[in-house]
PDB file of C-alpha atoms in Angstrom:
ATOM      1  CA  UNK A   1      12.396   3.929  13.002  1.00 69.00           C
ATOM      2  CA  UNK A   2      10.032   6.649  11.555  1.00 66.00           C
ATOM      3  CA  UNK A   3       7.248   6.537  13.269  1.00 90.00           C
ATOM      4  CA  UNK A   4       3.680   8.470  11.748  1.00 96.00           C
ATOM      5  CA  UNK A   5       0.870   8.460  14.314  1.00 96.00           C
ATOM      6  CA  UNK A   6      -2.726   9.539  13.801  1.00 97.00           C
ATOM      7  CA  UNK A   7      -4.846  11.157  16.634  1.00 92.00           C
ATOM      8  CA  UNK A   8      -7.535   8.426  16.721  1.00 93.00           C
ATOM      9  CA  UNK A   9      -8.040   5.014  15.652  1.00 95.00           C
ATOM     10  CA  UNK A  10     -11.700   5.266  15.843  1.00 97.00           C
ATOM     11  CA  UNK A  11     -13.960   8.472  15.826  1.00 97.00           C
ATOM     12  CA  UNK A  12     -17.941   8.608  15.645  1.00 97.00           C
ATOM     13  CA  UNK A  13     -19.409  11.536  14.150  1.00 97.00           C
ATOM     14  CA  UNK A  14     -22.598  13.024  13.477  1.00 97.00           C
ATOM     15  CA  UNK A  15     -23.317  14.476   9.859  1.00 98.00           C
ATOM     16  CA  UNK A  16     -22.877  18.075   9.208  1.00 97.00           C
ATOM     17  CA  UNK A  17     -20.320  18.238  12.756  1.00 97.00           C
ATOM     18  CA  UNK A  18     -16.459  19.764  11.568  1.00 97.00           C
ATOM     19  CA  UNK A  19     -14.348  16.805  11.550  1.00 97.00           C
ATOM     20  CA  UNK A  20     -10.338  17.005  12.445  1.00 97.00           C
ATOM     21  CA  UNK A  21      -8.136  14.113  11.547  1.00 98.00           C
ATOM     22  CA  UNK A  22      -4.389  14.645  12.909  1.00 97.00           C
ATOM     23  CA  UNK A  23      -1.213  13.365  11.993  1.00 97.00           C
ATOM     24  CA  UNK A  24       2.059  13.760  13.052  1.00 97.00           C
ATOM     25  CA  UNK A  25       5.745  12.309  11.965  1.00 96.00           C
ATOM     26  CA  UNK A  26       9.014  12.029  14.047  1.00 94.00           C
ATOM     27  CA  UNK A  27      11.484  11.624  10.665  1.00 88.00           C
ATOM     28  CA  UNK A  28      11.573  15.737   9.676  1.00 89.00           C
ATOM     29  CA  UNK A  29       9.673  14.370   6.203  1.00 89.00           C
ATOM     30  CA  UNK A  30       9.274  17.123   3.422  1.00 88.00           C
ATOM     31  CA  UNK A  31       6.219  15.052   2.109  1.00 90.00           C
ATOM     32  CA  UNK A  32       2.686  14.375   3.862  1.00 94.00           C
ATOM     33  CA  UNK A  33      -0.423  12.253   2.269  1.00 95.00           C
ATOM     34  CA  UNK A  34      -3.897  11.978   3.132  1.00 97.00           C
ATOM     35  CA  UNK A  35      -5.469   8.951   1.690  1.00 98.00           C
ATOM     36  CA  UNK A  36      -9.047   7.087   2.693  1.00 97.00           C
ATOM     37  CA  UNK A  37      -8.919   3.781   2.100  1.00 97.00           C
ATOM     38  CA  UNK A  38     -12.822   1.551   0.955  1.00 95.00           C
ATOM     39  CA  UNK A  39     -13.224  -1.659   0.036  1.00 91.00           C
ATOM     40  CA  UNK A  40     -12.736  -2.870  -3.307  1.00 90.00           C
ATOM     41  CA  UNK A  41     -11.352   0.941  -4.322  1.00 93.00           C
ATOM     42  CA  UNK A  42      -7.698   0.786  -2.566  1.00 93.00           C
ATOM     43  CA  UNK A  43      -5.789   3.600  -1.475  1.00 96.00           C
ATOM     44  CA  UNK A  44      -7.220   7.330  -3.007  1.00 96.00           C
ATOM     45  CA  UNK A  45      -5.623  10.109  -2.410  1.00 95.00           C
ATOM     46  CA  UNK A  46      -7.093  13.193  -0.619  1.00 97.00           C
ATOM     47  CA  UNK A  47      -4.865  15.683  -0.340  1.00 96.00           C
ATOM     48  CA  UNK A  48      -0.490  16.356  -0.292  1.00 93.00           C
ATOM     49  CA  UNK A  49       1.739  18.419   0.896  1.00 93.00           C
ATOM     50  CA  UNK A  50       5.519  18.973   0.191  1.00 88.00           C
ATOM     51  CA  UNK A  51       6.637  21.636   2.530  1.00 89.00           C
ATOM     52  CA  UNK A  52       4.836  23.467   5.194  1.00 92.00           C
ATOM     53  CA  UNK A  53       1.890  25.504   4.319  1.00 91.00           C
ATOM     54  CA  UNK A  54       1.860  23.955   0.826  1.00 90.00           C
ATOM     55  CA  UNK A  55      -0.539  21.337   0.015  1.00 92.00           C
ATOM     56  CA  UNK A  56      -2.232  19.920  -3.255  1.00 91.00           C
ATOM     57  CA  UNK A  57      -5.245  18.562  -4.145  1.00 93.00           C
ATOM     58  CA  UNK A  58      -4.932  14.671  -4.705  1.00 92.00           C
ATOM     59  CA  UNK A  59      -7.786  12.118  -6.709  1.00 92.00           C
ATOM     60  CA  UNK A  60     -10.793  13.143  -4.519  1.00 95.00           C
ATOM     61  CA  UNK A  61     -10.226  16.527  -2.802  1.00 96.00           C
ATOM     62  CA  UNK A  62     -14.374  17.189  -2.374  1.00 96.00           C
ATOM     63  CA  UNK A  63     -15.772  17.598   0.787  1.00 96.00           C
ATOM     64  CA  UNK A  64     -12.089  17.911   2.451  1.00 98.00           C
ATOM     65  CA  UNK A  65      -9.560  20.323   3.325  1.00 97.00           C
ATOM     66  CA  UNK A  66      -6.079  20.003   5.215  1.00 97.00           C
ATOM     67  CA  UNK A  67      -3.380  22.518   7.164  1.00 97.00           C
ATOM     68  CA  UNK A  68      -0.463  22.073   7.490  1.00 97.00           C
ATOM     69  CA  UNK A  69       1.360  25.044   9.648  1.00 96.00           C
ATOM     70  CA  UNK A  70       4.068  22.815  10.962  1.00 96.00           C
ATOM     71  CA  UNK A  71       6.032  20.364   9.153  1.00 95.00           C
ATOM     72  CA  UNK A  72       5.789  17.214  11.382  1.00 96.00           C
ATOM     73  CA  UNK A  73       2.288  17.952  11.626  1.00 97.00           C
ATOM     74  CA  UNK A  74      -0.610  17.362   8.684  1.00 98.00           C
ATOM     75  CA  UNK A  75      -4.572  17.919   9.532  1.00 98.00           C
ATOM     76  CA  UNK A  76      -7.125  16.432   7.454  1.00 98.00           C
ATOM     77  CA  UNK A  77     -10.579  18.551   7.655  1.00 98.00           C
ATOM     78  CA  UNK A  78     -14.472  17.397   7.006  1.00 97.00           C
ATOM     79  CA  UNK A  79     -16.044  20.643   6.773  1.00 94.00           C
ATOM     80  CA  UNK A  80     -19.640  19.165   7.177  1.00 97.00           C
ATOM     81  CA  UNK A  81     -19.003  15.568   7.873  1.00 97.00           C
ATOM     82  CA  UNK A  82     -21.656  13.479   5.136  1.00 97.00           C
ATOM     83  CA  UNK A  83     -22.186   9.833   5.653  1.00 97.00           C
ATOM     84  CA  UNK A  84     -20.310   9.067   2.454  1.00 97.00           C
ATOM     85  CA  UNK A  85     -17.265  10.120   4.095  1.00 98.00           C
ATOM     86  CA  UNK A  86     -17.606   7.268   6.480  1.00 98.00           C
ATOM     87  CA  UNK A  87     -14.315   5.605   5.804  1.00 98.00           C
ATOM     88  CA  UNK A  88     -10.817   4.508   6.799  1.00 97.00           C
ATOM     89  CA  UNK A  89      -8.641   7.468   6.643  1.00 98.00           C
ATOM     90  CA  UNK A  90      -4.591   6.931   6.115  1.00 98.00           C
ATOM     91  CA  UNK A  91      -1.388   8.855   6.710  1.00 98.00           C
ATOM     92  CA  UNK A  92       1.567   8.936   5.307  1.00 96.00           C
ATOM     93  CA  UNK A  93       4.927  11.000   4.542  1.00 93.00           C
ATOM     94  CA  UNK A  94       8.103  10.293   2.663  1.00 89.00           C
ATOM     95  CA  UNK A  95      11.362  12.030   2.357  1.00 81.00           C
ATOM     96  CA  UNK A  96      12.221  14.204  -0.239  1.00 73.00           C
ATOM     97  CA  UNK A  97      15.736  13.770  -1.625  1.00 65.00           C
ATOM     98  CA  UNK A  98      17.160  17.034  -3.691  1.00 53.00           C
ATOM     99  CA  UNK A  99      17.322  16.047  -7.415  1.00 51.00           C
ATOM    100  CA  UNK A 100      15.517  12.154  -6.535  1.00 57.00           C
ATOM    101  CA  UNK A 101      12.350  11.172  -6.245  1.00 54.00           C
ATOM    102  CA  UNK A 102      11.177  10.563  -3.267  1.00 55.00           C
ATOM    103  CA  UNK A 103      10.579   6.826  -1.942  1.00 73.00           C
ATOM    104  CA  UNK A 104       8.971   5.209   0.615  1.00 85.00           C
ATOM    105  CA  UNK A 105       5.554   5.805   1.957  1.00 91.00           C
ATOM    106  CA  UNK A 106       5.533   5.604   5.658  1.00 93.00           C
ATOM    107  CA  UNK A 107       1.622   4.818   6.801  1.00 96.00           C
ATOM    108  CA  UNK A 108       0.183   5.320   9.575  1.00 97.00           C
ATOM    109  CA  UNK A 109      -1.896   3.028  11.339  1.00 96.00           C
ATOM    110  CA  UNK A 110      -5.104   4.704  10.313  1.00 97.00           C
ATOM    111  CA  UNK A 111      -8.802   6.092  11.848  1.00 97.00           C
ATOM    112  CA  UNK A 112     -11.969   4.624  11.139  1.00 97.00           C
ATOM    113  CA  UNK A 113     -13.911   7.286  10.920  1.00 98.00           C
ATOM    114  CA  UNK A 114     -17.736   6.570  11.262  1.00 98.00           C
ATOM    115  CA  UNK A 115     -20.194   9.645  10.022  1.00 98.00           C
ATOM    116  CA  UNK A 116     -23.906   8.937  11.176  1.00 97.00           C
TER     117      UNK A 116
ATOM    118  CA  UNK B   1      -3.438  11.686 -14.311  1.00 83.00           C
ATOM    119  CA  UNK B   2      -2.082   8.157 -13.946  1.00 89.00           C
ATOM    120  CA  UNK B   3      -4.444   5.207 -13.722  1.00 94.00           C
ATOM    121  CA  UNK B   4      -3.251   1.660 -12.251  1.00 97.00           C
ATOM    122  CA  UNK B   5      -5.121  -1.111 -13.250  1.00 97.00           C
ATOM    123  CA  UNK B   6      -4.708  -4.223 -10.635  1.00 98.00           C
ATOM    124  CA  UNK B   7      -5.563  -7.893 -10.708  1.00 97.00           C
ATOM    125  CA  UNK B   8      -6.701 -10.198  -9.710  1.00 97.00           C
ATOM    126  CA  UNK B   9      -9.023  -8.395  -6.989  1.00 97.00           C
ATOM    127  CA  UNK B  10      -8.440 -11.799  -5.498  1.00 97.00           C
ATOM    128  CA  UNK B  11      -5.926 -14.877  -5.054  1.00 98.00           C
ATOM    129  CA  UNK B  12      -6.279 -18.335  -3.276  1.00 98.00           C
ATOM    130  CA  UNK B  13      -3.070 -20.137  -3.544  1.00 98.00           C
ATOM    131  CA  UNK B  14      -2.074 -23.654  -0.997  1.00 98.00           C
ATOM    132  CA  UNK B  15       0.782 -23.278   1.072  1.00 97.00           C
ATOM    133  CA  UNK B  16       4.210 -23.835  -1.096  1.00 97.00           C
ATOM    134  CA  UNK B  17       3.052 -22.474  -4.555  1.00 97.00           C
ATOM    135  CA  UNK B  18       3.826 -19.181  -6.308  1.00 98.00           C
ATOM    136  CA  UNK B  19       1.644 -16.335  -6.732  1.00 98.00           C
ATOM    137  CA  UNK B  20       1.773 -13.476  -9.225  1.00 98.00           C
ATOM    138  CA  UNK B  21      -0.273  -9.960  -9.051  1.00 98.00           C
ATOM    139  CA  UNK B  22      -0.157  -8.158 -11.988  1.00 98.00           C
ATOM    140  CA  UNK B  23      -0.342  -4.324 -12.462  1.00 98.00           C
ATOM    141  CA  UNK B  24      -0.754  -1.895 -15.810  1.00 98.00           C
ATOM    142  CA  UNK B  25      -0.150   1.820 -15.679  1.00 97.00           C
ATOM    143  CA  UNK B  26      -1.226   4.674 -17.980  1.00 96.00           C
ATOM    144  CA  UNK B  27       1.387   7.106 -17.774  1.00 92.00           C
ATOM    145  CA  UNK B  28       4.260   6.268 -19.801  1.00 91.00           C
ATOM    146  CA  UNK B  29       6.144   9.175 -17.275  1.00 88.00           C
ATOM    147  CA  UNK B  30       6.001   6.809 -14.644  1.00 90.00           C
ATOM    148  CA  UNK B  31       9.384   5.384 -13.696  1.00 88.00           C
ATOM    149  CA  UNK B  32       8.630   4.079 -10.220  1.00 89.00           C
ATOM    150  CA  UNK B  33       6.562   0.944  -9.393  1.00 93.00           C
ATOM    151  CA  UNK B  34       6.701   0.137  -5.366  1.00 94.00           C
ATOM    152  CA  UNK B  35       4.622  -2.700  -3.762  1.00 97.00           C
ATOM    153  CA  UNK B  36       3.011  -2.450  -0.559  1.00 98.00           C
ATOM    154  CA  UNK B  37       1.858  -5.086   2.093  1.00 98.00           C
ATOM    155  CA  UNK B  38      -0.921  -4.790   3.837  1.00 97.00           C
ATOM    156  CA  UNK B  39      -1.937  -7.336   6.699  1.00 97.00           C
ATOM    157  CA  UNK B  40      -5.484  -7.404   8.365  1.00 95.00           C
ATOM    158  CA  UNK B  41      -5.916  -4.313  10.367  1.00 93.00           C
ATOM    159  CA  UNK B  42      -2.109  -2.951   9.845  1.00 95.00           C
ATOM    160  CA  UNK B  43      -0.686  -0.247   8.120  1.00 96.00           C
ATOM    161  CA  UNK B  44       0.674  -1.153   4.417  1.00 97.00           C
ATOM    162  CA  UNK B  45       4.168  -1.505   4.215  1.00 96.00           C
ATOM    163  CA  UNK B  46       6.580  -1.871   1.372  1.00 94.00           C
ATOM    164  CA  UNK B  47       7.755  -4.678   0.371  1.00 96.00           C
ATOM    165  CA  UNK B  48      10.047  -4.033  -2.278  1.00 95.00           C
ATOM    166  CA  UNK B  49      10.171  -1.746  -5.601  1.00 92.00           C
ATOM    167  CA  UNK B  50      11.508  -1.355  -8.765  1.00 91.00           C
ATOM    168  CA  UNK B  51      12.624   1.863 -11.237  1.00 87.00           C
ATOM    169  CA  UNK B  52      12.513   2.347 -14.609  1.00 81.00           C
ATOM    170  CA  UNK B  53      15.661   1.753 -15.642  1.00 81.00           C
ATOM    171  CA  UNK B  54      15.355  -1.980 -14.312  1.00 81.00           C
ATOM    172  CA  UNK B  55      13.963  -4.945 -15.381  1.00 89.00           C
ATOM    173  CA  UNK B  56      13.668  -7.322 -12.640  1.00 93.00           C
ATOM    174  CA  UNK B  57      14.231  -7.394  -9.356  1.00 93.00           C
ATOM    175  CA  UNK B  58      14.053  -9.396  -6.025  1.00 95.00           C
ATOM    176  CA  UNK B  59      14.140 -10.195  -2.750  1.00 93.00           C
ATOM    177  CA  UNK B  60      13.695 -13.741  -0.978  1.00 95.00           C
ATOM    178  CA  UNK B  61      11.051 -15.327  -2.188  1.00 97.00           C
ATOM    179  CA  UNK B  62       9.668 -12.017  -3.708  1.00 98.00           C
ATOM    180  CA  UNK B  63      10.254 -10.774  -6.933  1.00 97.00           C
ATOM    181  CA  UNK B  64       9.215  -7.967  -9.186  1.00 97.00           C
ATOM    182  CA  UNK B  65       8.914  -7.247 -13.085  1.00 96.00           C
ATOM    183  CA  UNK B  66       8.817  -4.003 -15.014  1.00 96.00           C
ATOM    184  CA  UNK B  67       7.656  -4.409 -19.031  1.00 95.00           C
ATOM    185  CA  UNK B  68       8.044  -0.185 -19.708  1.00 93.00           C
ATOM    186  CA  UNK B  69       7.087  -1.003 -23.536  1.00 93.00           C
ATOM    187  CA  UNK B  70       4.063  -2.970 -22.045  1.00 94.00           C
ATOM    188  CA  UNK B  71       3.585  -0.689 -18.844  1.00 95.00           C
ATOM    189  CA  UNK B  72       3.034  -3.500 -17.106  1.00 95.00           C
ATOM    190  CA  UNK B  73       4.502  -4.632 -13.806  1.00 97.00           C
ATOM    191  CA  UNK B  74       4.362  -8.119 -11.462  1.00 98.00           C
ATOM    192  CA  UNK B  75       4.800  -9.323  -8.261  1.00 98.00           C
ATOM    193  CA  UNK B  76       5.454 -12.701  -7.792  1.00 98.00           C
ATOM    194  CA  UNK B  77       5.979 -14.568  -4.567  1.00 98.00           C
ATOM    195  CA  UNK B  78       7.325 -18.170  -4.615  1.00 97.00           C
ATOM    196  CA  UNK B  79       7.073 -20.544  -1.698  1.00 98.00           C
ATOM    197  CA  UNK B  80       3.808 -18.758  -0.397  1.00 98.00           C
ATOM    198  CA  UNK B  81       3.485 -19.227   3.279  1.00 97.00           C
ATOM    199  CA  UNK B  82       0.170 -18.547   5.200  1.00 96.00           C
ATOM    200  CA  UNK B  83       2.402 -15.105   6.663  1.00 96.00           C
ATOM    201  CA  UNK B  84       1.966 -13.895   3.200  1.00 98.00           C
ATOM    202  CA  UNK B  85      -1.726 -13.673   3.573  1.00 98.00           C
ATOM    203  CA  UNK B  86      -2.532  -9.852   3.449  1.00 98.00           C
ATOM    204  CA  UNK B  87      -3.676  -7.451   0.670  1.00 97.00           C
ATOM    205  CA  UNK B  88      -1.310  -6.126  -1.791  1.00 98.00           C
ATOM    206  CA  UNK B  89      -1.030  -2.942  -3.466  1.00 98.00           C
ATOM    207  CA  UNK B  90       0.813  -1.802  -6.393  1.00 97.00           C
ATOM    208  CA  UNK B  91       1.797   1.638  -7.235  1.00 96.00           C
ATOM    209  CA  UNK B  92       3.304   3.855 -10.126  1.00 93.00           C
ATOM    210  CA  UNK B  93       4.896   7.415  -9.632  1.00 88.00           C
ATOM    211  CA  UNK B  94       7.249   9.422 -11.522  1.00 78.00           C
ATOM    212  CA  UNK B  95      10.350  12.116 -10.972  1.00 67.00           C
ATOM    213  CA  UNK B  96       9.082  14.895 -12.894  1.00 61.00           C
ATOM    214  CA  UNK B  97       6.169  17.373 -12.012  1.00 57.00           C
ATOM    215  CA  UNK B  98       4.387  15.923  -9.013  1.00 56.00           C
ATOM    216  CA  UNK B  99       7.367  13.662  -7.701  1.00 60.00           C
ATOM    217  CA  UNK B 100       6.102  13.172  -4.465  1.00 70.00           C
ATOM    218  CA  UNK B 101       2.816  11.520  -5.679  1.00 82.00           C
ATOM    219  CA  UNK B 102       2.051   7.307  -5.916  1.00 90.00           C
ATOM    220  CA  UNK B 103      -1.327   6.416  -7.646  1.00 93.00           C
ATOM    221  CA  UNK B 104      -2.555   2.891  -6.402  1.00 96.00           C
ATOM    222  CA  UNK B 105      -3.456   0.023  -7.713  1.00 96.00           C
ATOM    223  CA  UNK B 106      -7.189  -1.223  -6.234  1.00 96.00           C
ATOM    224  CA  UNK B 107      -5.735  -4.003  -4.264  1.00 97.00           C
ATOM    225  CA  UNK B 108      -5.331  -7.997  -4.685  1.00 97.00           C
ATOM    226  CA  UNK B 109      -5.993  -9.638  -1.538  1.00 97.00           C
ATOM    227  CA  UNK B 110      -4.156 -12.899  -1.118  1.00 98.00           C
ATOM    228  CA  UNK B 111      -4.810 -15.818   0.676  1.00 98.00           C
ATOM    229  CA  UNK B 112      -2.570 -18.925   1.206  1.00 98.00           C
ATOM    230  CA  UNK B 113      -4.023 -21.818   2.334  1.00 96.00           C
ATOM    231  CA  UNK B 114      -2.277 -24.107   4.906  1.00 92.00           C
TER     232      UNK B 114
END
């Protein structure tokens, strides 16, 4: 079973603090998403990354940065955490098959992050 | 960049009829159209998905189209039960460039009624 986990479910911040978001995946995936998830807009994408120390910027990159320096490992960053970037914040990775495209999503179970 | 247009935002259905969600995409590139699951506070899952080079395909009571001419996809679910309750997601993605990407659809939450 591939299993993603996330370093918090819930995390209170204060605006302007340096936020860290972790995320970490047992299945040696190539691929790694960030996505925050708000009502009524579904599933945006932060940031990717498809091998380690390579990342791209997804839908909504502003205000964020990640890292990845290992490859089970992804790190979402807030900077200077703003209260618009209160949200629900989602992992993911997927395999990568040579010459296919690669599949399934594997979430993890997400952290409400609250900015105040 | 693609752009996946989702709807209805919302679906009440009673126990034992179908449903259908219905998804357009932008990107003519696309040649992958997954479906996720998600139930109240749990991580979306898939459900099932379809390529390009289908038309149709399904699973159980779950089903998917793909109109590539239309670029429109469907879910439909027949004999909804109240487990089917959750909010569904639709996504496209494609092979070429950024391969590893899925653009989603807003969402359609579903509810069956017992």
């Amino acid at each position: 079973d591939v299993k993603v986990t996330q370093s918090s479910r819930y995390l209170v911040k204060r605006t302007g603090e340096k936020v860290f978001l972790e995320c970490v995946q047992d299945m040696d995936h190539e691929n790694m998403f960030w996505y925050r998830q708000d009502p009524g807009l579904g599933l945006r994408l932060i940031y990717f990354s498809y091998d380690v120390k390579m990342k791209e910027k997804g839908d909504i990159p502003e205000g964020y940065s990640v890292s990845r320096e290992k490859k089970e490992r992804f790190s979402l960053i807030l900077e200077s955490a703003s209260t618009n970037q209160t949200s629900m914040y989602l992992c993911a990775s997927s395999l990568s098959l040579s010459g296919q495209f690669s599949y399934e999503q594997y979430f993890g179970p997400g952290t409400r992050l609250t900015v105040t | 960049g693609e752009n996946v247009e989702q709807h209805p935002s919302t679906l009440s259905v009673q126990e034992g009829d179908s449903a259908v969600i219905k998804c357009t995409y932008s990107d003519s590139a696309s040649n992958y159209f997954p479906w996720y699951k998600q139930e109240l506070g749990k991580r979306p899952q898939l459900i099932i998905d379809i390529r390009s080079n289908v038309g149709e395909k399904k699973d159980q009571r779950i089903a998917v189209t793909l109109n590539k001419t239309a670029k429109h996809f469907s879910l439909h679910i027949t004999e909804t039960q109240p487990e089917d309750s959750a909010v569904y997601f639709c996504a496209a993605g494609n092979s070429g460039g950024s391969n590893y990407k899925l653009t989603f659809g807003k969402g359609t939450l579903l509810t069956v009624n017992p």
